[in-house]
CSV table of C-alpha atoms in Angstrom, one decimal:
chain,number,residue,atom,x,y,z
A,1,UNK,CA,0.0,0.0,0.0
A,2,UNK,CA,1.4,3.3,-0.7
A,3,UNK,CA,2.0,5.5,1.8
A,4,UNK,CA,2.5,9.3,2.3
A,5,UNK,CA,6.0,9.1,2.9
A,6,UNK,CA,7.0,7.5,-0.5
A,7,UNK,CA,5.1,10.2,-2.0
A,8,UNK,CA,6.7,13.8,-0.6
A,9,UNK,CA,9.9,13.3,1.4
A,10,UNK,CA,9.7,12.1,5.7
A,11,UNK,CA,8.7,15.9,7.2
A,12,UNK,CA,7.1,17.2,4.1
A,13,UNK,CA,4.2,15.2,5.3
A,14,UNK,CA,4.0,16.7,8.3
A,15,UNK,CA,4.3,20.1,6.8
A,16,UNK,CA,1.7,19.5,4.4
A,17,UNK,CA,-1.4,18.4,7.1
A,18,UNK,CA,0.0,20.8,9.9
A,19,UNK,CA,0.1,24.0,7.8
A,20,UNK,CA,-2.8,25.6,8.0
A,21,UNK,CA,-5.3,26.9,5.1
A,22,UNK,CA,-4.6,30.7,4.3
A,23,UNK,CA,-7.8,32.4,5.3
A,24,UNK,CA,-10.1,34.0,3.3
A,25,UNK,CA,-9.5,37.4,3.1
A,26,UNK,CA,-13.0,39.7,3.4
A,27,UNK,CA,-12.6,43.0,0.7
A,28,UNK,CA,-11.6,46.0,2.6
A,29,UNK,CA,-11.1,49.3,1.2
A,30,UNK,CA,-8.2,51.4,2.9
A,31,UNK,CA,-9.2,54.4,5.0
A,32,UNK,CA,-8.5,56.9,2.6
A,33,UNK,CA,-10.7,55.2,-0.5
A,34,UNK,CA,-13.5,54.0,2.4
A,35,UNK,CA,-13.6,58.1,2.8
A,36,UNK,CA,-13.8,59.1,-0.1
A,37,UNK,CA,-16.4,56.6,-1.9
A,38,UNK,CA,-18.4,57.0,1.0
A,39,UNK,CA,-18.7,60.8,0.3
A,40,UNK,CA,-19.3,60.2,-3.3
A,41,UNK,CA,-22.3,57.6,-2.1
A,42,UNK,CA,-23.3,60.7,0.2
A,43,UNK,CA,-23.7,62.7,-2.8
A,44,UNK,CA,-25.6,60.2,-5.3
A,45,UNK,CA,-28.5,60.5,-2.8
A,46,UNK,CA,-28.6,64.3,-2.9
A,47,UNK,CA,-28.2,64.1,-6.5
A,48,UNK,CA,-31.5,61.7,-7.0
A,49,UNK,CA,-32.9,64.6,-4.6
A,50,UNK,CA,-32.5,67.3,-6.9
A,51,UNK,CA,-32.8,64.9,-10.4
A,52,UNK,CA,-36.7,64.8,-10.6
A,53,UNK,CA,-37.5,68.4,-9.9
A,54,UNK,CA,-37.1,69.1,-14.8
A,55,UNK,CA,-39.3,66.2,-15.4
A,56,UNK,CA,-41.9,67.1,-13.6
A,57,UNK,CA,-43.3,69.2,-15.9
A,58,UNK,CA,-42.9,66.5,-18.4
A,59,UNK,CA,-44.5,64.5,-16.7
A,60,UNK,CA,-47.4,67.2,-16.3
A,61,UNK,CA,-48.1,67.4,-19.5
A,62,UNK,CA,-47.8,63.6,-20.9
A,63,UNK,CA,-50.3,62.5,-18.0
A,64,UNK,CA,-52.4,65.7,-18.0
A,65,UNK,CA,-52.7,65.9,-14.2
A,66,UNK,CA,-53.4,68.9,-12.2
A,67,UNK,CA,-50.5,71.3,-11.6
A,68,UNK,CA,-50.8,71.5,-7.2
A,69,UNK,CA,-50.2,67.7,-7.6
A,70,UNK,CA,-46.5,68.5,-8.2
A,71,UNK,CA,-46.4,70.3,-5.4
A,72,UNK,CA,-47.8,67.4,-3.4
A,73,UNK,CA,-44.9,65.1,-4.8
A,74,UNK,CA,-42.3,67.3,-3.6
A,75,UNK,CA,-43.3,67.9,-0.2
A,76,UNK,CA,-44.3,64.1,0.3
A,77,UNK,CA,-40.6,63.4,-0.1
A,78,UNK,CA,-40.0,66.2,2.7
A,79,UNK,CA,-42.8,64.5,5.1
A,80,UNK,CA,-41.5,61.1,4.7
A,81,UNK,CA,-37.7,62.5,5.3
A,82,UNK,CA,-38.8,64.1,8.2
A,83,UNK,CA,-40.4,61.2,10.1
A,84,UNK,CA,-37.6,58.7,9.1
A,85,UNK,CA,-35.3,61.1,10.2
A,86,UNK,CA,-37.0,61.1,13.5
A,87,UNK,CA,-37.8,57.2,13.9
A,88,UNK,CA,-34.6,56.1,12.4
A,89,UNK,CA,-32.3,59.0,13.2
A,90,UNK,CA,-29.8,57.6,15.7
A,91,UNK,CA,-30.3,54.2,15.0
A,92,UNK,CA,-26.7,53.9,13.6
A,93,UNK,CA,-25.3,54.4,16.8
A,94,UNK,CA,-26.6,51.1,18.0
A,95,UNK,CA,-26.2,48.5,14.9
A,96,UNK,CA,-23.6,50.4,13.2
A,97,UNK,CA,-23.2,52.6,10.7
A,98,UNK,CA,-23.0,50.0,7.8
A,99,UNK,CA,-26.2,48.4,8.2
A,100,UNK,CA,-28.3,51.1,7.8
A,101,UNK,CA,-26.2,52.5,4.9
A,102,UNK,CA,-26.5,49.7,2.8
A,103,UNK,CA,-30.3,49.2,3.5
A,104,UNK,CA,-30.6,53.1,2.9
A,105,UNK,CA,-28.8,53.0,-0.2
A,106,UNK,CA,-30.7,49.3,-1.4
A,107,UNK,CA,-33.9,51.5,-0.5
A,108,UNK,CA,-32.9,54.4,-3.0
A,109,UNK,CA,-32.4,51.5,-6.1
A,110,UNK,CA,-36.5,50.6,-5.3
A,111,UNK,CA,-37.5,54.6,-5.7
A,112,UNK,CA,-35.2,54.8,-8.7
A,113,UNK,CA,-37.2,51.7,-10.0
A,114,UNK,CA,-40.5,53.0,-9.3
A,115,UNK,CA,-39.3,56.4,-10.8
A,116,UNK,CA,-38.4,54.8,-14.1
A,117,UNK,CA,-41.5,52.3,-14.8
A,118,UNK,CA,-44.1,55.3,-13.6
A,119,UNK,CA,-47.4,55.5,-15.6
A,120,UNK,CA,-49.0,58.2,-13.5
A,121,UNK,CA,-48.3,61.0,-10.8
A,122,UNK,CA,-49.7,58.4,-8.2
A,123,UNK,CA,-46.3,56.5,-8.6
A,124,UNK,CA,-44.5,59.7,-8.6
A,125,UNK,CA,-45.8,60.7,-5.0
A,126,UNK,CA,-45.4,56.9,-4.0
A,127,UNK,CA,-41.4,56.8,-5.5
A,128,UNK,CA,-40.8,60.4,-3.9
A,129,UNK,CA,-42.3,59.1,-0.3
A,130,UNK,CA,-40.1,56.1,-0.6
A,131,UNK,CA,-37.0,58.4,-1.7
A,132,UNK,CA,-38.1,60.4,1.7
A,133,UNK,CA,-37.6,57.6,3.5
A,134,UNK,CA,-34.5,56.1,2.5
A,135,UNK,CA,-33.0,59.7,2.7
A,136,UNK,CA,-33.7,60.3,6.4
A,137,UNK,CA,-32.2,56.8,7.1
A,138,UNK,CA,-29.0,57.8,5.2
A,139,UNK,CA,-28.8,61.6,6.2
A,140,UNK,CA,-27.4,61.4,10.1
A,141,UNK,CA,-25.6,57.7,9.3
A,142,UNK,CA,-23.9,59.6,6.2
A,143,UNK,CA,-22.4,62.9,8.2
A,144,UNK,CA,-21.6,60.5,11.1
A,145,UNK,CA,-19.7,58.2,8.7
A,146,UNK,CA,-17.9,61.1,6.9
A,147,UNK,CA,-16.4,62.5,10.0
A,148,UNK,CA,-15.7,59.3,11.4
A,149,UNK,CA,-13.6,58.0,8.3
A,150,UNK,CA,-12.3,61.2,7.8
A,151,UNK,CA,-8.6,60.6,7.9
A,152,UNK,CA,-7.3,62.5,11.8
A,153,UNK,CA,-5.8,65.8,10.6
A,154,UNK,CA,-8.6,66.2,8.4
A,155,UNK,CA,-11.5,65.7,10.1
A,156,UNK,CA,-13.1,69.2,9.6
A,157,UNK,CA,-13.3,67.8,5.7
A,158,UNK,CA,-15.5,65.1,6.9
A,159,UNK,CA,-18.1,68.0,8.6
A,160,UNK,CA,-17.4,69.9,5.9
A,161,UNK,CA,-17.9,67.5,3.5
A,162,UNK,CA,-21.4,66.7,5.0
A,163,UNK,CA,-22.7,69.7,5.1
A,164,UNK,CA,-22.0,70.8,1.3
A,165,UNK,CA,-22.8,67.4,0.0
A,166,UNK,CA,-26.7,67.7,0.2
A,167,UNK,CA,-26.6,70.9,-1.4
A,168,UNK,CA,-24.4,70.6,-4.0
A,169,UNK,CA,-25.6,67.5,-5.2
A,170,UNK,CA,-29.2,68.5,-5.1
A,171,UNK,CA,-28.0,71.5,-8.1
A,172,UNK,CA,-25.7,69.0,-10.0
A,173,UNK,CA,-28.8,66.4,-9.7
A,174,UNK,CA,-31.0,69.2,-11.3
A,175,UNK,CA,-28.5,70.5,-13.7
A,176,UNK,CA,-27.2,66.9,-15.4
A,177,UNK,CA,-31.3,65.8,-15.3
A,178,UNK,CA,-31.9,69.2,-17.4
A,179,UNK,CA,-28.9,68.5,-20.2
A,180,UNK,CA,-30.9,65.1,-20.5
A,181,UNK,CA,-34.1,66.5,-20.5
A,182,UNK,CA,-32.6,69.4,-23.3
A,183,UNK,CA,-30.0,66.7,-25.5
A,184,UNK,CA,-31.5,62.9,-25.1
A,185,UNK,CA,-34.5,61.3,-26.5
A,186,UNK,CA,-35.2,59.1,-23.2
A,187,UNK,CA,-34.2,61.6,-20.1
A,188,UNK,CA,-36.3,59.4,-17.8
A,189,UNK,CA,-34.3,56.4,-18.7
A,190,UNK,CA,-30.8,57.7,-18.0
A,191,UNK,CA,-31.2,59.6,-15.0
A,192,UNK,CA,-32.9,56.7,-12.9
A,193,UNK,CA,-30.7,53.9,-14.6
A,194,UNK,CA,-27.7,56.4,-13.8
A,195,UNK,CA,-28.5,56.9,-10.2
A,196,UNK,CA,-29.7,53.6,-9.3
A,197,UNK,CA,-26.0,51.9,-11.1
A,198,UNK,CA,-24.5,55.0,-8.8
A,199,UNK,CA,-26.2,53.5,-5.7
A,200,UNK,CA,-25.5,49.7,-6.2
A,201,UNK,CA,-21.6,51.2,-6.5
A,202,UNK,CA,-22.4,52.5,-3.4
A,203,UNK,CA,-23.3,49.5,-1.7
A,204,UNK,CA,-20.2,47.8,-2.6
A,205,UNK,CA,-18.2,50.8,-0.9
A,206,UNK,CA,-20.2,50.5,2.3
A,207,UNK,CA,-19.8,47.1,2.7
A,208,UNK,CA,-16.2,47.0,1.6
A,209,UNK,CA,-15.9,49.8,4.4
A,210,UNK,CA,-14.5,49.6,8.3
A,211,UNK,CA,-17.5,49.8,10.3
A,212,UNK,CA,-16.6,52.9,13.0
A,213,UNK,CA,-19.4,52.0,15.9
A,214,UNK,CA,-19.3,49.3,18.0
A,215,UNK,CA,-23.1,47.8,18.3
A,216,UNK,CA,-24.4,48.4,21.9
A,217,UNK,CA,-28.1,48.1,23.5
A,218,UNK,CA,-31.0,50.2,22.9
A,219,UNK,CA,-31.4,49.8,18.8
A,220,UNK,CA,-35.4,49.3,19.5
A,221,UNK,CA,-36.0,52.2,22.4
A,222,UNK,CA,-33.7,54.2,19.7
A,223,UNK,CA,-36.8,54.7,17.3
A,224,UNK,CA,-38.9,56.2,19.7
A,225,UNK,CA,-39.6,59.7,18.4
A,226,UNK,CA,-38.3,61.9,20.5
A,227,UNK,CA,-36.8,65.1,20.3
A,228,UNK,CA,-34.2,67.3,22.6
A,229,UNK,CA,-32.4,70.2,22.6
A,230,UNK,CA,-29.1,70.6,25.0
A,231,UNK,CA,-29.9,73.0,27.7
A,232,UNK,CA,-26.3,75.2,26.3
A,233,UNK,CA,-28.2,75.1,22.8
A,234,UNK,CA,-31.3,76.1,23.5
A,235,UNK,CA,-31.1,79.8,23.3
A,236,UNK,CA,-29.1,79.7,20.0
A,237,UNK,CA,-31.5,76.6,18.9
A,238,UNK,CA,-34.5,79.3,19.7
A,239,UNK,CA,-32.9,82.4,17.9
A,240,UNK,CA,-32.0,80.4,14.9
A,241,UNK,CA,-35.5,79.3,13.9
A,242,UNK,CA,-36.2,82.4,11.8
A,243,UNK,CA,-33.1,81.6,9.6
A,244,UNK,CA,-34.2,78.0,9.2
A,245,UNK,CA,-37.4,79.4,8.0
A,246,UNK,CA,-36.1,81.4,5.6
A,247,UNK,CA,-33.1,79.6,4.2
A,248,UNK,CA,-35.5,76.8,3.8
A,249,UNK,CA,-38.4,78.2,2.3
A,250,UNK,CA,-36.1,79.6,-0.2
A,251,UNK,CA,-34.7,76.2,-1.2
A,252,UNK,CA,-38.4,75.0,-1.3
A,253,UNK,CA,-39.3,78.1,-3.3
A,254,UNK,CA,-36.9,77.2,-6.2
A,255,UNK,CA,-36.7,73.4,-6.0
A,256,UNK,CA,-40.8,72.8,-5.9
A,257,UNK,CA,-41.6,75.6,-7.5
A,258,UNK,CA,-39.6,77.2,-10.5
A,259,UNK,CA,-40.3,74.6,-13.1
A,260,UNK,CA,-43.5,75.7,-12.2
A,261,UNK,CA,-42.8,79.2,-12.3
A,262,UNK,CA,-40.8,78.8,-15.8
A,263,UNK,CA,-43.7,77.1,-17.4
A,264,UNK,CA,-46.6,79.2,-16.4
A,265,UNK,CA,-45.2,82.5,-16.2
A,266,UNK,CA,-42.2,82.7,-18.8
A,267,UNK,CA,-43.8,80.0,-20.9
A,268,UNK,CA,-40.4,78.1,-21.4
A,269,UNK,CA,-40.7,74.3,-21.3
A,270,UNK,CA,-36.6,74.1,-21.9
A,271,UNK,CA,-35.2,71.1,-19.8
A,272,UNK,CA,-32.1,72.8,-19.7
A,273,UNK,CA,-33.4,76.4,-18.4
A,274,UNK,CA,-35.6,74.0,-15.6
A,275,UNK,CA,-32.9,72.3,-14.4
A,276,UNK,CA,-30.2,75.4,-14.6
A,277,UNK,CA,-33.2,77.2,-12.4
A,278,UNK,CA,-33.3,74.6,-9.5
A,279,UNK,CA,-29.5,74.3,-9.7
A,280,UNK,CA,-28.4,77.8,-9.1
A,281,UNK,CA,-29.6,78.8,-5.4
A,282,UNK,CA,-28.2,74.9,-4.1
A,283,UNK,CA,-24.7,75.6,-6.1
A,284,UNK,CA,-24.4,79.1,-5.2
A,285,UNK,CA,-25.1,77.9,-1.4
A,286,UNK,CA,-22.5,75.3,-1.5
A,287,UNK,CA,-19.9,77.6,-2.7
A,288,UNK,CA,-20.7,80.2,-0.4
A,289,UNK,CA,-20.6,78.0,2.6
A,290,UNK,CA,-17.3,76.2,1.8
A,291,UNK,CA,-15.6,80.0,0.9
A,292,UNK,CA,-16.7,81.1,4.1
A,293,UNK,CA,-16.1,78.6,6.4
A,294,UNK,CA,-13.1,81.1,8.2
A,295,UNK,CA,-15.5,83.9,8.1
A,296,UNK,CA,-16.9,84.9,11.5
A,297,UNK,CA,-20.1,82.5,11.8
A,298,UNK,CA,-22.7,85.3,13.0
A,299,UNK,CA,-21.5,88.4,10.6
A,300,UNK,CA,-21.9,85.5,8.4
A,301,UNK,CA,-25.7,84.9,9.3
A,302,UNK,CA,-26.2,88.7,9.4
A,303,UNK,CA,-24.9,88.8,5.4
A,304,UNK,CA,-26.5,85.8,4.6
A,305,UNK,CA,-30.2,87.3,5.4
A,306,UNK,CA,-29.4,90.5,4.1
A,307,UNK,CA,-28.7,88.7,0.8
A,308,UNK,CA,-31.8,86.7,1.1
A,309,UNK,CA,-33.5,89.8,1.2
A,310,UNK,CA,-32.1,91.4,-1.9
A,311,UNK,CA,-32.9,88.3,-3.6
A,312,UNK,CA,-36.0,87.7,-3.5
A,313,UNK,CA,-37.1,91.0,-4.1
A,314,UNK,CA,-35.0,90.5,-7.2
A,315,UNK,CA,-36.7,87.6,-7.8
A,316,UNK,CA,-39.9,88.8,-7.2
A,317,UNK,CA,-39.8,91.6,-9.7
A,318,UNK,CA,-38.2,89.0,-12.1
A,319,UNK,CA,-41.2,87.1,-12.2
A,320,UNK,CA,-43.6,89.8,-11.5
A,321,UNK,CA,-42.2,91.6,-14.8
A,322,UNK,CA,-41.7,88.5,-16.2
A,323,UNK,CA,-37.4,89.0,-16.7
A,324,UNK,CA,-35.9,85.9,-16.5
A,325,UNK,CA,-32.2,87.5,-16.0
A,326,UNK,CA,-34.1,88.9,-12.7
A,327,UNK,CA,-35.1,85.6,-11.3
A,328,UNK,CA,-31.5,84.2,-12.1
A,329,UNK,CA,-29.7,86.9,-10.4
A,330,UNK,CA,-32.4,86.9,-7.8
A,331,UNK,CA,-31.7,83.2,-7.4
A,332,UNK,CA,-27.8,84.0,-7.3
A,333,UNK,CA,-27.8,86.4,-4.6
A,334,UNK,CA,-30.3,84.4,-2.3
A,335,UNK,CA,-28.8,81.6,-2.6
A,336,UNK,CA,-25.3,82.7,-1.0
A,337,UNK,CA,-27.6,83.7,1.3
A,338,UNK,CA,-28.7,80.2,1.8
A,339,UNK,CA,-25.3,79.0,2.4
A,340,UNK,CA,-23.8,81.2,4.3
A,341,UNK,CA,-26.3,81.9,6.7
A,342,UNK,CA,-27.0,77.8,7.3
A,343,UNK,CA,-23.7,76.7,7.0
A,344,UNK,CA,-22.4,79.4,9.5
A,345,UNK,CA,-25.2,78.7,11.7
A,346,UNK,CA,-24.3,74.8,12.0
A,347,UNK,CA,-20.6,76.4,12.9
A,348,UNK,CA,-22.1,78.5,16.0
A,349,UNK,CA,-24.8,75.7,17.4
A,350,UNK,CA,-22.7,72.3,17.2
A,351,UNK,CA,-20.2,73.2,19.7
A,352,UNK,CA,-22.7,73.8,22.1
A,353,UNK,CA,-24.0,70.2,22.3
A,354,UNK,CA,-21.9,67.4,23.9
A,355,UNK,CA,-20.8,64.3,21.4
A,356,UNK,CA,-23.4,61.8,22.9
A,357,UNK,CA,-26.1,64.6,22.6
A,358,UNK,CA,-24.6,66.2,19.3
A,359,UNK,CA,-27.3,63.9,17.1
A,360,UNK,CA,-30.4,65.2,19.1
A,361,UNK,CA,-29.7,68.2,18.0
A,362,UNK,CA,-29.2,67.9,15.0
A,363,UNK,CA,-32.2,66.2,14.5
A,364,UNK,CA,-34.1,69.4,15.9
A,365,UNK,CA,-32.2,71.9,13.6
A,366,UNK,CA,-33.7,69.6,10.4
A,367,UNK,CA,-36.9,69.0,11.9
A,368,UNK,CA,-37.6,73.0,11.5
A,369,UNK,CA,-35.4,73.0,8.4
A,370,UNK,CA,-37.1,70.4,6.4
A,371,UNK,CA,-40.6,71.6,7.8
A,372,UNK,CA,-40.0,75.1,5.9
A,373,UNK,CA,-38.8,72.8,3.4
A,374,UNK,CA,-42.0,71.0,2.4
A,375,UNK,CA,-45.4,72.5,4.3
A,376,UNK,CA,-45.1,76.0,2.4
A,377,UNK,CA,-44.6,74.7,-0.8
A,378,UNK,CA,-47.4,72.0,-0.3
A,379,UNK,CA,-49.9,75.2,1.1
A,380,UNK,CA,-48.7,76.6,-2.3
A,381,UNK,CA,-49.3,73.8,-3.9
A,382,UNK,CA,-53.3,74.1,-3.2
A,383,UNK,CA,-53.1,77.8,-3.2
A,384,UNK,CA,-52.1,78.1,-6.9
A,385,UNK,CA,-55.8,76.5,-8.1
A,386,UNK,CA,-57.7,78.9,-6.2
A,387,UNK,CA,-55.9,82.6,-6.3
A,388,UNK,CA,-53.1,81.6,-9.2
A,389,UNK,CA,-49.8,80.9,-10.1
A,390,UNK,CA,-48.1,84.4,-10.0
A,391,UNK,CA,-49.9,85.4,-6.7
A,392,UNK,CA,-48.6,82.4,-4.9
A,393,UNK,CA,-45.5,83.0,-6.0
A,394,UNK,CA,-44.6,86.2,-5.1
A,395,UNK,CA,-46.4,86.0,-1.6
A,396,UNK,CA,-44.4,83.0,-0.6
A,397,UNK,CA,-41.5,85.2,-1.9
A,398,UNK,CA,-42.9,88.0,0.9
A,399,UNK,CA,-43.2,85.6,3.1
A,400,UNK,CA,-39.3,84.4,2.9
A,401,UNK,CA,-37.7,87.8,2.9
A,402,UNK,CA,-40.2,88.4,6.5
A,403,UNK,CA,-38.6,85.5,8.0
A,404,UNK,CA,-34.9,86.6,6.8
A,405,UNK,CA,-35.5,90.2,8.3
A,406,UNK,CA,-36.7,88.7,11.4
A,407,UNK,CA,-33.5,86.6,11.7
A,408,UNK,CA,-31.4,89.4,10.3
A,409,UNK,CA,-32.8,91.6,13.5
A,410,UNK,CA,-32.5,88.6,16.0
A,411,UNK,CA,-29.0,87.8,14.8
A,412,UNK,CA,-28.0,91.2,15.0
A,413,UNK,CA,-29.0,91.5,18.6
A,414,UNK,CA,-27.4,88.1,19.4
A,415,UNK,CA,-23.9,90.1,18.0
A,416,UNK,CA,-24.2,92.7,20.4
A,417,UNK,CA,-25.1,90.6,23.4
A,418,UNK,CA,-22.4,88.1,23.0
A,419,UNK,CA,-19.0,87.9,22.2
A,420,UNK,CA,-18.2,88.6,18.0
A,421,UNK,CA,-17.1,86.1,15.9
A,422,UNK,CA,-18.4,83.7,17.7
């Protein structure tokens, strides 16, 4: 009988049943590459925010439905976001951040899916109230995960990072859906084939990432709504409000609204010219807020309301006189305002709250925010079939520079009470 030996040499046996199998080596991006695909993941959702808003009116008229019924699919997303954000809001810090990335991301591939093999608005609202949902699981997990992975002398970048992200994806999701709206024969196809390829990548990157929270108790009691502000925040939570209000408002003025505006009031149905229109307040805001980051955060609010101000009068008398170079430059200016004056006020409130209570209030300041997101646009949304388009319109633009001159005042008054450049 043959044995072992007078096959390899006396000791190779011995090596070959003692040394052990290599073991399987699980895919793991380096820190570096885990940062920076999970920013790029970060921004694909902001982009599929901001990539229905030019085919909207397409939609209007191939299905023929009533115009308020956009209006009803944009601030469904914002409802939706809201909620999750409050359910699901912290649950990362219990399971991990990983887990509820990937399920957030796998979540955004069904609303592209739905948003591609749409027949009627009805799927629209459902696709958008899905979106909603998969976006407030992924918003707080996203910024935690950013500054988390963020390599250590860098991890302002990370905050950064998450802040601008939303934005400036939102205008880039608007402006690339506009080019295909303007230059391809099947827009709807390649956006929501685009994005949902963009978030399948961006599972892979999540799961090939290091997981930065250890799991711990409490995942369940951790989706009981609640919401509170530190008692060091609470002052500057309170005198903020206004500027939520109106930095908000204005991003639901032009995101909801200016296809809208572009079709009933300048008569343009140019895919390009609806998504420039959306894009230009979110861009202009991202810029400003990364060019002013050194800036002194309250002079910063002060400017940013003042340029609210001017722009959306300029806006106002854009549309009013129906001059579209108005309602661009009016969108320009206000949207600087948007960013500087939220970006800066981000920079005064989060060092007031303690790490383990930092997510609670962050999950105030976008409770307001996202409120003045979506419930004025929806009240314009039934407004415009009883008074009108244009009235609508320029009231909610009166409505937006109010809150900005309130905040302007209360910010000012903050300045003088407490130390500057604080």
């Amino acid at each position: 009988m043959t044995t072992a030996d007078e096959i390899c040499p006396t000791g190779a046996t011995a090596a070959l049943h003692v040394a052990p199998r290599p073991a399987r080596r699980s895919l793991r991006l380096r820190p570096v590459a885990a940062f920076a695909g999970t920013a790029l993941a970060f921004v694909a959702v902001a982009l599929a925010v901001g990539a229905p808003s030019p085919l909207f009116v397409l939609y209007e008229q191939e299905w023929g439905f009533a115009p308020w019924l956009l209006t009803v699919a944009f601030a469904i997303y914002a409802v939706t976001l809201l909620i999750t954000l409050l359910v699901a809001g912290s649950l990362s810090d219990h399971i991990g951040r990983r887990p509820v990335l990937i399920g957030a991301l796998a979540l955004q591939i069904v609303a592209m899916l739905m948003f591609l093999f749409a027949t009627d608005i009805g799927w629209i609202i459902a696709a958008r109230a899905v979106q909603g949902v998969a976006t407030g699981a992924a918003m707080s997990t996203f910024t935690a995960a950013l500054v988390e992975l963020a390599p250590e002398k860098h991890k302002k970048l990370g905050a950064t990072i998450g802040s601008t992200a939303p934005v400036g994806g939102i205008a880039l999701g608007a402006f690339f859906t506009g080019l295909a709206v303007q230059f391809t024969s099947a827009p709807t196809t390649l956006v929501f084939v685009a994005l949902a390829v963009l978030f399948a990548a961006g599972v892979v990157v999540v799961a090939a990432s290091p997981e930065t929270v250890e799991r711990r108790p409490g995942a369940l009691r951790s989706l009981v709504p609640r919401l509170v502000i530190p008692r060091a925040a609470r002052g500057e939570f309170v005198g903020a409000i206004p500027l939520f209000l109106a930095t908000w408002m204005l991003a639901g003025l032009f995101i909801g609204l200016s296809p809208s505006i572009l079709h009933g009031v300048f008569h343009l149905d140019s895919g390009l010219l609806n998504g420039a229109i959306v894009a230009v307040p979110p861009a202009v805001g991202a810029a400003a807020g990364l060019l002013l980051t050194r800036a002194p955060a309250r002079f910063s609010t002060q400017w940013g309301m003042v340029a609210i101000v001017v722009g959306v009068v300029l806006a106002g008398i854009g549309i009013a006189a129906a001059v579209l170079p108005l309602l661009f430059a009016g969108a320009t200016v206000a949207g600087a305002g948007f960013g500087a004056g939220f970006s800066a006020m981000l920079r005064i409130l989060a060092p007031l709250a303690p790490n383990d209570k930092r997510a609670e209030l962050f999950a105030g300041i976008f409770l307001i925010s996202y409120l003045a997101y979506g419930v004025p646009a929806l009240v314009a949304g039934e407004l415009i079939a009883s008074v009108g388009l244009l009235p609508t319109v320029l009231g909610y633009a009166v409505a937006i520079g109010a809150a900005a001159v309130v905040a302007l005042i209360v910010q000012t008054l903050r300045a003088r009470r407490l130390t500057p450049g604080r």
